[in-house]
PDB file of C-alpha atoms and ligand atoms in Angstrom:
ATOM      1  CA  MET F 601      72.728  95.325 107.233  1.00 48.00           C
ATOM      2  CA  GLY F 602      74.356  94.510 103.916  1.00 56.00           C
ATOM      3  CA  SER F 603      77.941  95.168 102.921  1.00 69.00           C
ATOM      4  CA  ASP F 604      76.910  98.492 101.376  1.00 76.00           C
ATOM      5  CA  SER F 605      74.772  99.770 104.232  1.00 89.00           C
ATOM      6  CA  THR F 606      77.177 102.601 105.008  1.00 96.00           C
ATOM      7  CA  LEU F 607      79.631 104.618 102.939  1.00 97.00           C
ATOM      8  CA  ILE F 608      82.504 102.932 104.780  1.00 97.00           C
ATOM      9  CA  ASP F 609      81.177  99.408 104.189  1.00 97.00           C
ATOM     10  CA  TYR F 610      80.425 100.109 100.543  1.00 97.00           C
ATOM     11  CA  PHE F 611      83.858 101.433  99.634  1.00 98.00           C
ATOM     12  CA  ILE F 612      85.753  98.873 101.720  1.00 98.00           C
ATOM     13  CA  GLN F 613      83.834  96.138  99.898  1.00 97.00           C
ATOM     14  CA  ASP F 614      84.735  97.813  96.602  1.00 97.00           C
ATOM     15  CA  HIS F 615      88.419  97.666  97.589  1.00 98.00           C
ATOM     16  CA  ARG F 616      88.127  93.963  98.486  1.00 98.00           C
ATOM     17  CA  ASP F 617      86.380  93.236  95.174  1.00 98.00           C
ATOM     18  CA  CYS F 618      89.148  94.971  93.205  1.00 98.00           C
ATOM     19  CA  ASP F 619      91.811  93.055  95.180  1.00 98.00           C
ATOM     20  CA  GLU F 620      90.034  89.815  94.343  1.00 98.00           C
ATOM     21  CA  ARG F 621      89.878  90.711  90.617  1.00 98.00           C
ATOM     22  CA  TRP F 622      93.665  91.185  90.682  1.00 98.00           C
ATOM     23  CA  VAL F 623      94.163  87.775  92.324  1.00 98.00           C
ATOM     24  CA  GLU F 624      92.183  86.327  89.411  1.00 98.00           C
ATOM     25  CA  VAL F 625      94.581  87.973  86.929  1.00 98.00           C
ATOM     26  CA  GLU F 626      97.582  86.517  88.801  1.00 98.00           C
ATOM     27  CA  ARG F 627      95.982  83.060  88.826  1.00 98.00           C
ATOM     28  CA  ALA F 628      95.246  83.259  85.104  1.00 98.00           C
ATOM     29  CA  ILE F 629      98.849  84.262  84.359  1.00 98.00           C
ATOM     30  CA  GLU F 630     100.124  81.370  86.483  1.00 97.00           C
ATOM     31  CA  SER F 631      97.853  78.977  84.595  1.00 97.00           C
ATOM     32  CA  GLY F 632      99.362  80.118  81.289  1.00 94.00           C
ATOM     33  CA  ASP F 633      95.904  80.426  79.709  1.00 97.00           C
ATOM     34  CA  SER F 634      96.216  83.646  77.695  1.00 97.00           C
ATOM     35  CA  THR F 635      92.477  83.805  76.943  1.00 97.00           C
ATOM     36  CA  ALA F 636      91.790  83.704  80.673  1.00 98.00           C
ATOM     37  CA  VAL F 637      94.486  86.325  81.262  1.00 98.00           C
ATOM     38  CA  ARG F 638      92.904  88.713  78.784  1.00 98.00           C
ATOM     39  CA  ALA F 639      89.393  88.161  80.174  1.00 98.00           C
ATOM     40  CA  SER F 640      90.444  88.578  83.813  1.00 98.00           C
ATOM     41  CA  TRP F 641      92.577  91.601  82.896  1.00 98.00           C
ATOM     42  CA  GLU F 642      89.600  93.300  81.191  1.00 98.00           C
ATOM     43  CA  THR F 643      87.480  92.775  84.290  1.00 98.00           C
ATOM     44  CA  PHE F 644      90.153  93.942  86.723  1.00 98.00           C
ATOM     45  CA  ASN F 645      91.116  97.008  84.681  1.00 98.00           C
ATOM     46  CA  ARG F 646      87.477  98.032  84.248  1.00 98.00           C
ATOM     47  CA  GLU F 647      86.500  97.532  87.887  1.00 98.00           C
ATOM     48  CA  GLN F 648      89.607  99.162  89.339  1.00 98.00           C
ATOM     49  CA  ARG F 649      89.059 102.234  87.157  1.00 98.00           C
ATOM     50  CA  HIS F 650      85.347 102.213  87.965  1.00 98.00           C
ATOM     51  CA  HIS F 651      86.212 102.317  91.670  1.00 98.00           C
ATOM     52  CA  LEU F 652      88.479 105.349  91.159  1.00 98.00           C
ATOM     53  CA  ASP F 653      85.742 107.077  89.160  1.00 98.00           C
ATOM     54  CA  LYS F 654      83.151 106.465  91.896  1.00 98.00           C
ATOM     55  CA  GLU F 655      85.396 108.280  94.339  1.00 98.00           C
ATOM     56  CA  GLU F 656      86.596 111.068  92.059  1.00 98.00           C
ATOM     57  CA  GLN F 657      83.332 111.848  90.332  1.00 98.00           C
ATOM     58  CA  VAL F 658      80.866 111.434  93.185  1.00 98.00           C
ATOM     59  CA  MET F 659      82.254 110.832  96.659  1.00 98.00           C
ATOM     60  CA  PHE F 660      85.218 113.230  96.722  1.00 98.00           C
ATOM     61  CA  PRO F 661      83.247 116.197  95.316  1.00 98.00           C
ATOM     62  CA  ALA F 662      80.442 115.543  97.832  1.00 97.00           C
ATOM     63  CA  PHE F 663      83.015 115.341 100.639  1.00 97.00           C
ATOM     64  CA  GLU F 664      84.713 118.544  99.508  1.00 98.00           C
ATOM     65  CA  GLU F 665      81.402 120.359  99.280  1.00 97.00           C
ATOM     66  CA  ALA F 666      80.190 119.173 102.678  1.00 97.00           C
ATOM     67  CA  THR F 667      83.435 119.877 104.556  1.00 96.00           C
ATOM     68  CA  GLY F 668      84.995 122.713 102.576  1.00 96.00           C
ATOM     69  CA  MET F 669      88.202 120.623 102.593  1.00 94.00           C
ATOM     70  CA  THR F 670      89.297 121.132  99.023  1.00 94.00           C
ATOM     71  CA  THR F 671      93.050 121.113  99.690  1.00 94.00           C
ATOM     72  CA  GLY F 672      93.184 118.148 102.045  1.00 93.00           C
ATOM     73  CA  PRO F 673      93.076 114.363 101.761  1.00 95.00           C
ATOM     74  CA  THR F 674      91.149 114.234  98.471  1.00 97.00           C
ATOM     75  CA  VAL F 675      94.021 116.027  96.711  1.00 97.00           C
ATOM     76  CA  VAL F 676      96.460 113.352  97.890  1.00 97.00           C
ATOM     77  CA  MET F 677      94.020 110.564  97.005  1.00 98.00           C
ATOM     78  CA  ARG F 678      93.494 111.957  93.485  1.00 98.00           C
ATOM     79  CA  MET F 679      97.246 112.173  92.971  1.00 98.00           C
ATOM     80  CA  GLU F 680      97.660 108.550  94.035  1.00 98.00           C
ATOM     81  CA  HIS F 681      94.779 107.532  91.744  1.00 98.00           C
ATOM     82  CA  GLY F 682      96.742 109.188  88.935  1.00 98.00           C
ATOM     83  CA  GLN F 683      99.764 107.019  89.782  1.00 98.00           C
ATOM     84  CA  MET F 684      97.536 103.927  89.742  1.00 98.00           C
ATOM     85  CA  ARG F 685      96.114 104.825  86.345  1.00 98.00           C
ATOM     86  CA  GLY F 686      99.670 105.301  85.043  1.00 98.00           C
ATOM     87  CA  LEU F 687     100.527 101.754  86.119  1.00 98.00           C
ATOM     88  CA  LEU F 688      97.262 100.384  84.711  1.00 98.00           C
ATOM     89  CA  GLU F 689      98.097 102.000  81.378  1.00 98.00           C
ATOM     90  CA  GLN F 690     101.563 100.432  81.343  1.00 98.00           C
ATOM     91  CA  MET F 691     100.042  97.052  82.206  1.00 98.00           C
ATOM     92  CA  GLU F 692      97.394  97.515  79.540  1.00 98.00           C
ATOM     93  CA  SER F 693     100.013  98.075  76.873  1.00 98.00           C
ATOM     94  CA  ALA F 694     101.847  94.856  77.871  1.00 98.00           C
ATOM     95  CA  ILE F 695      98.694  92.713  77.439  1.00 97.00           C
ATOM     96  CA  PRO F 696      98.316  92.604  73.623  1.00 96.00           C
ATOM     97  CA  GLY F 697     101.873  91.331  73.094  1.00 96.00           C
ATOM     98  CA  GLY F 698     101.407  88.696  75.792  1.00 96.00           C
ATOM     99  CA  ASP F 699     104.150  90.144  78.013  1.00 97.00           C
ATOM    100  CA  PHE F 700     102.494  88.832  81.147  1.00 98.00           C
ATOM    101  CA  GLN F 701     105.668  88.892  83.258  1.00 97.00           C
ATOM    102  CA  THR F 702     105.707  92.666  82.845  1.00 98.00           C
ATOM    103  CA  VAL F 703     102.051  92.743  83.866  1.00 98.00           C
ATOM    104  CA  LEU F 704     102.916  90.795  87.041  1.00 98.00           C
ATOM    105  CA  ASP F 705     105.913  93.000  87.848  1.00 98.00           C
ATOM    106  CA  LEU F 706     103.930  96.208  87.376  1.00 98.00           C
ATOM    107  CA  GLY F 707     101.093  94.557  89.291  1.00 98.00           C
ATOM    108  CA  ASP F 708     103.394  94.094  92.311  1.00 98.00           C
ATOM    109  CA  THR F 709     104.122  97.825  92.269  1.00 98.00           C
ATOM    110  CA  LEU F 710     100.447  98.638  91.791  1.00 98.00           C
ATOM    111  CA  LEU F 711      99.432  96.340  94.638  1.00 97.00           C
ATOM    112  CA  MET F 712     101.869  98.020  97.026  1.00 98.00           C
ATOM    113  CA  LEU F 713     100.559 101.427  96.039  1.00 98.00           C
ATOM    114  CA  VAL F 714      96.929 100.292  96.328  1.00 98.00           C
ATOM    115  CA  GLN F 715      97.481  98.742  99.758  1.00 98.00           C
ATOM    116  CA  GLN F 716      99.031 101.897 101.206  1.00 98.00           C
ATOM    117  CA  HIS F 717      96.410 104.055  99.531  1.00 98.00           C
ATOM    118  CA  ASN F 718      93.507 101.903 100.699  1.00 98.00           C
ATOM    119  CA  GLN F 719      94.775 101.975 104.286  1.00 98.00           C
ATOM    120  CA  LYS F 720      94.667 105.769 104.205  1.00 97.00           C
ATOM    121  CA  GLU F 721      91.192 105.817 102.725  1.00 98.00           C
ATOM    122  CA  GLU F 722      89.800 103.161 105.030  1.00 98.00           C
ATOM    123  CA  GLY F 723      91.513 104.480 108.139  1.00 97.00           C
ATOM    124  CA  MET F 724      91.006 108.185 107.588  1.00 96.00           C
ATOM    125  CA  LEU F 725      89.083 109.428 104.585  1.00 97.00           C
ATOM    126  CA  TYR F 726      86.129 107.030 104.693  1.00 98.00           C
ATOM    127  CA  PRO F 727      85.419 107.654 108.390  1.00 97.00           C
ATOM    128  CA  MET F 728      85.641 111.422 107.761  1.00 97.00           C
ATOM    129  CA  ALA F 729      83.405 111.121 104.709  1.00 98.00           C
ATOM    130  CA  ASN F 730      80.963 108.959 106.620  1.00 97.00           C
ATOM    131  CA  SER F 731      80.659 111.646 109.311  1.00 97.00           C
ATOM    132  CA  ALA F 732      80.162 114.360 106.715  1.00 97.00           C
ATOM    133  CA  LEU F 733      77.967 112.448 104.261  1.00 97.00           C
ATOM    134  CA  GLY F 734      76.482 109.530 106.157  1.00 91.00           C
ATOM    135  CA  ALA F 735      73.035 111.103 106.369  1.00 92.00           C
ATOM    136  CA  ASP F 736      72.935 111.432 102.564  1.00 92.00           C
ATOM    137  CA  TRP F 737      74.387 108.005 101.849  1.00 96.00           C
ATOM    138  CA  GLY F 738      71.212 106.722 100.156  1.00 95.00           C
ATOM    139  CA  SER F 739      71.160 109.404  97.474  1.00 95.00           C
ATOM    140  CA  LEU F 740      74.928 109.388  97.123  1.00 97.00           C
ATOM    141  CA  LYS F 741      74.890 105.637  96.509  1.00 96.00           C
ATOM    142  CA  GLU F 742      72.249 106.115  93.804  1.00 96.00           C
ATOM    143  CA  LYS F 743      74.569 108.541  92.004  1.00 96.00           C
ATOM    144  CA  ILE F 744      77.495 106.155  92.373  1.00 96.00           C
ATOM    145  CA  GLU F 745      75.516 103.275  90.938  1.00 95.00           C
ATOM    146  CA  LYS F 746      74.636 105.317  87.838  1.00 95.00           C
ATOM    147  CA  LEU F 747      78.308 105.599  86.920  1.00 93.00           C
TER     148      LEU F 747
HETATM  149 FE1  FE2 M1495      89.577 103.742  96.924  1.00 52.78          FE
END
């Protein structure tokens, strides 16, 4: 069984990968290598947003359709994703001018938000989604990987 053999495993691994991409940004900022900062930032920003899109565009709609829960946890998760994107945008605008301290400070706020958010997803939403969608995971994963 690989790390993407179930919906839960797949999305938890996605969270871990995004966390690791952020650690790479922090390391690059500490090293003072602005080329490395820009490169690691591009990767982190792209992959973090890609993760949110996978949930919002494929998994959440499938969950809502399968359970009829259109006013429940996915609404809260989407709202929190919006807060994350707001922080990513602020961080993004600090990159060109080389204001990496601002990127780190905003990153601390983002990380706190992401950790609380991920705990809710991993502890509640993913298990619920796995129950509702687990049988269709193969085709759902195909859609996710086309994004
Ligand atoms: Fe997530």
